[in-house]
mmCIF file of C-alpha atoms in Angstrom:
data_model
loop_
_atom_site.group_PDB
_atom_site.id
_atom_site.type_symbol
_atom_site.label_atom_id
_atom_site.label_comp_id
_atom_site.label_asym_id
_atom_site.label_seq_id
_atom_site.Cartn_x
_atom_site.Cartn_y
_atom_site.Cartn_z
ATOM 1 C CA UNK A 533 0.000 0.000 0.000
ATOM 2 C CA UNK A 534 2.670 2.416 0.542
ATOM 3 C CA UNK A 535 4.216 1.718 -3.150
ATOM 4 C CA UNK A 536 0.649 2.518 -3.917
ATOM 5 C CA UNK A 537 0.013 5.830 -2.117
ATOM 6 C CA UNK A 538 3.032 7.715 -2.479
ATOM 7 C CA UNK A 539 4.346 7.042 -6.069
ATOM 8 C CA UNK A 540 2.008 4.873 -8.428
ATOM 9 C CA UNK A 541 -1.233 6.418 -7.690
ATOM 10 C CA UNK A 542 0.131 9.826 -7.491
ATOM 11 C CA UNK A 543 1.674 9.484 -10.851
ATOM 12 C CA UNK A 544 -1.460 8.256 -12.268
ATOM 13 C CA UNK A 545 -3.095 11.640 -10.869
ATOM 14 C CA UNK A 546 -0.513 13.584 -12.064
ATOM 15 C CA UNK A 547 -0.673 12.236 -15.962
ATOM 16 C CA UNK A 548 -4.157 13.456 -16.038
ATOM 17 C CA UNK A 549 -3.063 17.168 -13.778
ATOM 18 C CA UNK A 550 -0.504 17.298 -17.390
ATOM 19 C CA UNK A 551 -3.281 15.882 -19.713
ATOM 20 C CA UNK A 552 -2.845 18.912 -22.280
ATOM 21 C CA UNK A 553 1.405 18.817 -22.482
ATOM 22 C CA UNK A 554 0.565 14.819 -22.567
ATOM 23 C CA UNK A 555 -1.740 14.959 -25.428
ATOM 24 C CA UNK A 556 -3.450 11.601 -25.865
ATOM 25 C CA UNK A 557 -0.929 10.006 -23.765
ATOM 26 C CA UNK A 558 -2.204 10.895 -20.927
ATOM 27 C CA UNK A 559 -4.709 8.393 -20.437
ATOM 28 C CA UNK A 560 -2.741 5.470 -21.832
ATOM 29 C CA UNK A 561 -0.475 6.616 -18.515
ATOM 30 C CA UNK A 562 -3.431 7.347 -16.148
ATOM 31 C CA UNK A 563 -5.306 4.177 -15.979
ATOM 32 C CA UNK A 564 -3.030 1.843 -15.942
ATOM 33 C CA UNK A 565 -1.194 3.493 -13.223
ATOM 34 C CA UNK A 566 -4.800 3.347 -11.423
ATOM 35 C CA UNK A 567 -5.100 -0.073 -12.289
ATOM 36 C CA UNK A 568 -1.830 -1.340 -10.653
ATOM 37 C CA UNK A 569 -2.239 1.315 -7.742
ATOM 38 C CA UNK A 570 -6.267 0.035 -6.678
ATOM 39 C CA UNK A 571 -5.116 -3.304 -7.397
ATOM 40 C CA UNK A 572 -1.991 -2.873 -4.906
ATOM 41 C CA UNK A 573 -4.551 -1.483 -2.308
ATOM 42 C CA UNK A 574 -6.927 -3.959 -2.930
ATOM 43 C CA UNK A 575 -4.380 -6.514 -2.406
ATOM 44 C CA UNK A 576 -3.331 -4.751 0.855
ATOM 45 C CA UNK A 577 -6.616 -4.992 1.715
ATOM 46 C CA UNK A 578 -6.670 -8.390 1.881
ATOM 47 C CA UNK A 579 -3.663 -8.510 3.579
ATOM 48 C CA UNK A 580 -4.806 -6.938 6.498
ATOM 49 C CA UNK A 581 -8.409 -8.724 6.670
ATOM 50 C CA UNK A 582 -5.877 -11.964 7.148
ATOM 51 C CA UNK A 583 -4.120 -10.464 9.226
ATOM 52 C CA UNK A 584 -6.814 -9.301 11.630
ATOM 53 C CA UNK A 585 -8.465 -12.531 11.222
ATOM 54 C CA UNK A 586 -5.051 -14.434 12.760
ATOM 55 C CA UNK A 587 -5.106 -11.894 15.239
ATOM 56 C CA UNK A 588 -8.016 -12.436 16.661
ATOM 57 C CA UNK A 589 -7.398 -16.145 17.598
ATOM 58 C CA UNK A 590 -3.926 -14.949 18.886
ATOM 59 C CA UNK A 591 -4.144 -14.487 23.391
ATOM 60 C CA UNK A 592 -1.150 -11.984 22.750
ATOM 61 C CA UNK A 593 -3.136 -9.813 20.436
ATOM 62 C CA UNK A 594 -4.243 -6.314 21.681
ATOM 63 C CA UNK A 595 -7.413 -5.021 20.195
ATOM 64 C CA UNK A 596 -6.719 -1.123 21.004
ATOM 65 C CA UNK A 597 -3.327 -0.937 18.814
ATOM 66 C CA UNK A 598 -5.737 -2.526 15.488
ATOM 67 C CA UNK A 599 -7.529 0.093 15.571
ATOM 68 C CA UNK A 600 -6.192 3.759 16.042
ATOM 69 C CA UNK A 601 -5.672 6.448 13.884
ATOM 70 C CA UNK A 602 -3.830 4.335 11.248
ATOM 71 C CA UNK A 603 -6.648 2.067 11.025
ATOM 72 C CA UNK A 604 -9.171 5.311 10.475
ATOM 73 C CA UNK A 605 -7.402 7.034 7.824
ATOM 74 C CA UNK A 606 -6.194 3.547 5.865
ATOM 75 C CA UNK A 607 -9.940 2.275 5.544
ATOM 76 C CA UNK A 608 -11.149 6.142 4.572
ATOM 77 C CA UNK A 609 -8.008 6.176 1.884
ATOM 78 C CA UNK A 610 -8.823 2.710 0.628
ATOM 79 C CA UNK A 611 -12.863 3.959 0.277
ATOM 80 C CA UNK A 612 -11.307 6.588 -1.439
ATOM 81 C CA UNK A 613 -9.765 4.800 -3.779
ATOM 82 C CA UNK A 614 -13.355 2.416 -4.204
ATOM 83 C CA UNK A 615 -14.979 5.259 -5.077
ATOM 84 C CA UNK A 616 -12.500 6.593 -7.974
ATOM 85 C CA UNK A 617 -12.488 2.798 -9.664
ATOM 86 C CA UNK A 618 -16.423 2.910 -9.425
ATOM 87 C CA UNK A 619 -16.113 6.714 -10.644
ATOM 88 C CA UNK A 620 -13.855 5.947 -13.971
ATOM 89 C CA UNK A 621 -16.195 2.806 -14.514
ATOM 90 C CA UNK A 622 -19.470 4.748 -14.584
ATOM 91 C CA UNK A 623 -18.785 8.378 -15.620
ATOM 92 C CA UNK A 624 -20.591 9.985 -18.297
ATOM 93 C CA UNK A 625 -19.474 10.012 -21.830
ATOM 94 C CA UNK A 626 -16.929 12.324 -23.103
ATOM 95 C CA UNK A 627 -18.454 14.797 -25.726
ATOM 96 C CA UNK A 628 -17.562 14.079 -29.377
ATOM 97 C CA UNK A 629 -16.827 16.468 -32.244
ATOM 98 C CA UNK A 630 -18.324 20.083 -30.417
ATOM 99 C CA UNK A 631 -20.575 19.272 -29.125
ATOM 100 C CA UNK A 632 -20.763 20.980 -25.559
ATOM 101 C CA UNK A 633 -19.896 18.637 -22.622
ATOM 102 C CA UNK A 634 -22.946 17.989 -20.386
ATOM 103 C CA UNK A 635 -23.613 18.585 -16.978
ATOM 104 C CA UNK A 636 -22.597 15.420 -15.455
ATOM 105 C CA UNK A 637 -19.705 14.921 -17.364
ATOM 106 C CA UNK A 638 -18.802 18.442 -16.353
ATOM 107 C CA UNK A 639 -19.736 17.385 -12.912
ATOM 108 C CA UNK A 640 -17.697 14.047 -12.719
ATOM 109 C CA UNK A 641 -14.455 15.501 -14.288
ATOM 110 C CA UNK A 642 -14.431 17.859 -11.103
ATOM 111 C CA UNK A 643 -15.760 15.155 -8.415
ATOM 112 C CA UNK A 644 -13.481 12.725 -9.660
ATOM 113 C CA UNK A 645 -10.458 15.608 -9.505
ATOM 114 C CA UNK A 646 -11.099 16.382 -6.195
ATOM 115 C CA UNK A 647 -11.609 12.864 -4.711
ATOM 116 C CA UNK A 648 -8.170 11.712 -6.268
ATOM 117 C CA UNK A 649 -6.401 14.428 -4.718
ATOM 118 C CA UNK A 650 -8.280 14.330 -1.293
ATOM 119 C CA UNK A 651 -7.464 10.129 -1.430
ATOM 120 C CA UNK A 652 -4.027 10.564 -2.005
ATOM 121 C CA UNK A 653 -3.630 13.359 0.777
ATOM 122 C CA UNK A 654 -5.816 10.835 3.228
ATOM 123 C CA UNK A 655 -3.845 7.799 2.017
ATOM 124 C CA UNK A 656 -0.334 9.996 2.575
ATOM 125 C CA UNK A 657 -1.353 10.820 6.278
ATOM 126 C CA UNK A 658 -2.108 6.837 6.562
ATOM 127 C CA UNK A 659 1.149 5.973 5.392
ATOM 128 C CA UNK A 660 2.605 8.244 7.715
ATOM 129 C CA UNK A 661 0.485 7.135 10.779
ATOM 130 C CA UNK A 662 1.606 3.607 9.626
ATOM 131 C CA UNK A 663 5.329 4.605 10.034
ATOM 132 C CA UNK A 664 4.340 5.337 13.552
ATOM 133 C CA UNK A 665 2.105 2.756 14.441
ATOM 134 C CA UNK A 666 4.857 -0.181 12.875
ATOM 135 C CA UNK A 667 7.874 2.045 15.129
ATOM 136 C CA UNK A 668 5.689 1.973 18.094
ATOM 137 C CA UNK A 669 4.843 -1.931 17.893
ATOM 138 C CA UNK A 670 8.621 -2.547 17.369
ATOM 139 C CA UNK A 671 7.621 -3.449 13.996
ATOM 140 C CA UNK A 672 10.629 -1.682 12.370
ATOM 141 C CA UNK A 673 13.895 -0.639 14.314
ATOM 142 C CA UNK A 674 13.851 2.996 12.594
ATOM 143 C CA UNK A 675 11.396 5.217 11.214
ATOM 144 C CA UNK A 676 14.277 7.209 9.210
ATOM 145 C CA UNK A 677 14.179 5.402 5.600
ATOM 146 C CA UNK A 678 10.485 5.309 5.924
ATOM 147 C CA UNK A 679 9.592 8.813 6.209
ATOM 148 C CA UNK A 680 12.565 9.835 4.200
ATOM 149 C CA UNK A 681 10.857 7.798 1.376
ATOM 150 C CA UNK A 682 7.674 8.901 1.709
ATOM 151 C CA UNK A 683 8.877 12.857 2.120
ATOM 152 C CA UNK A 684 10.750 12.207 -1.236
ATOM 153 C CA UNK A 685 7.238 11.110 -2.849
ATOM 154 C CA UNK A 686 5.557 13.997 -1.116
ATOM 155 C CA UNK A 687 7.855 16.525 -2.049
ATOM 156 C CA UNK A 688 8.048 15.162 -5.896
ATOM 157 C CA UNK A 689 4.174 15.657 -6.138
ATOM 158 C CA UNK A 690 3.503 18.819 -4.287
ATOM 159 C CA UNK A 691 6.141 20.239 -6.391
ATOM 160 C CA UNK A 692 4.566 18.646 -9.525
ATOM 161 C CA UNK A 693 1.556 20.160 -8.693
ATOM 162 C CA UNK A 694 2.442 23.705 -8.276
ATOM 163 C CA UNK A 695 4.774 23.036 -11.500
ATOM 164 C CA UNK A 696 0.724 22.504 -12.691
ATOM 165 C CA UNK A 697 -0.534 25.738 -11.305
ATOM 166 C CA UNK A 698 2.260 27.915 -12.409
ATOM 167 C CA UNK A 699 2.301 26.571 -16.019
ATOM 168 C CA UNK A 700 -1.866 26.753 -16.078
ATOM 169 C CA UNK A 701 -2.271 30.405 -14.415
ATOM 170 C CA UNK A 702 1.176 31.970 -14.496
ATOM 171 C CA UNK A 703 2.641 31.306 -18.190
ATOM 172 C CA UNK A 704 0.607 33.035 -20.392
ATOM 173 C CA UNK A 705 1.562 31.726 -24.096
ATOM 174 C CA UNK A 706 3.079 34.511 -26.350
ATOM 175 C CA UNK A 707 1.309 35.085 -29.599
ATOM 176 C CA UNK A 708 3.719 35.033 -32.214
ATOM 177 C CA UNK A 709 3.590 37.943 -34.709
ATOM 178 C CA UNK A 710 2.387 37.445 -37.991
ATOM 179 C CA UNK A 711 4.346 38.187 -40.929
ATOM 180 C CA UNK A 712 8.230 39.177 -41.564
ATOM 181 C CA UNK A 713 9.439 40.599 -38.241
#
């Protein structure tokens, strides 16, 4: 899940925030990357399930460190992510020739936008709060090369994004003059 959260799915988002220097790319970039990225958290899904189905039956097992703040934002990330799949699956169809996109197309582009960014935010605090959790159960000896890899990943797509904004709402494109200069 962490593969998932801080580089595949992110890079999947980011495809589609570069959609118009991508061209028709894009999307041959964007869903596969959400392919491998839901399927990753589905399969970490079903890791933990297992996991918290062995637990159960084990004496030694302590109920309050399942479920904290790790467990809150992981399932809310992983919903997240249910939602997107079942989002790209069912959206509305894309406008041909010019004709004028309608409403709920309009309406999933920007719902679907702003889950994928909210998930990935959610599912970056989860990995984080994992970090913890596994340091705190003695589940790893350092936290160090764990957050270090996920601040990496962070960094690379905040700055990605405001790379984004900037070229969207800063760089205005020059007209070139007609004629012999």
């Amino acid at each position: 899940m962490i593969g998932a959260m801080l580089y595949v799915l992110p890079c999947g988002i980011l495809s589609a925030v570069f959609k118009e220097k991508l061209g028709p790319a894009w999307i041959k970039i964007h869903l596969p990357m959400q392919m491998l990225g839901s399927g990753a958290v589905l399969c970490g899904l079903v890791v933990i399930i297992s996991c918290l189905s062995q637990a159960d039956r084990d004496p030694d097992f302590e109920t309050s460190t399942a479920f904290g703040i790790h467990t809150v934002l992981g399932f809310i990330a992983i919903v997240f992510v249910a939602v997107q799949v079942a989002g790209g699956l069912l959206r509305a169809r894309k406008p041909s020739g010019g004709e004028p996109a309608h409403w709920t197309r309009s309406a999933f582009e920007l719902i679907h936008r702003s889950v994928g960014h909210v998930a990935i935010v959610i599912g970056i605090l989860a990995v984080l709060s994992g970090i913890e959790h596994a340091y705190d159960l003695s589940l790893i000896a350092s936290k160090t090369p764990y957050q270090l890899a996920a601040f990496v990943a962070i960094g690379f797509y905040a700055l990605a994004l405001a790379l984004a904004l900037v070229i969207k709402f800063v760089l205005v494109p020059v007209d070139k003059p007609e004629g012999p200069l």
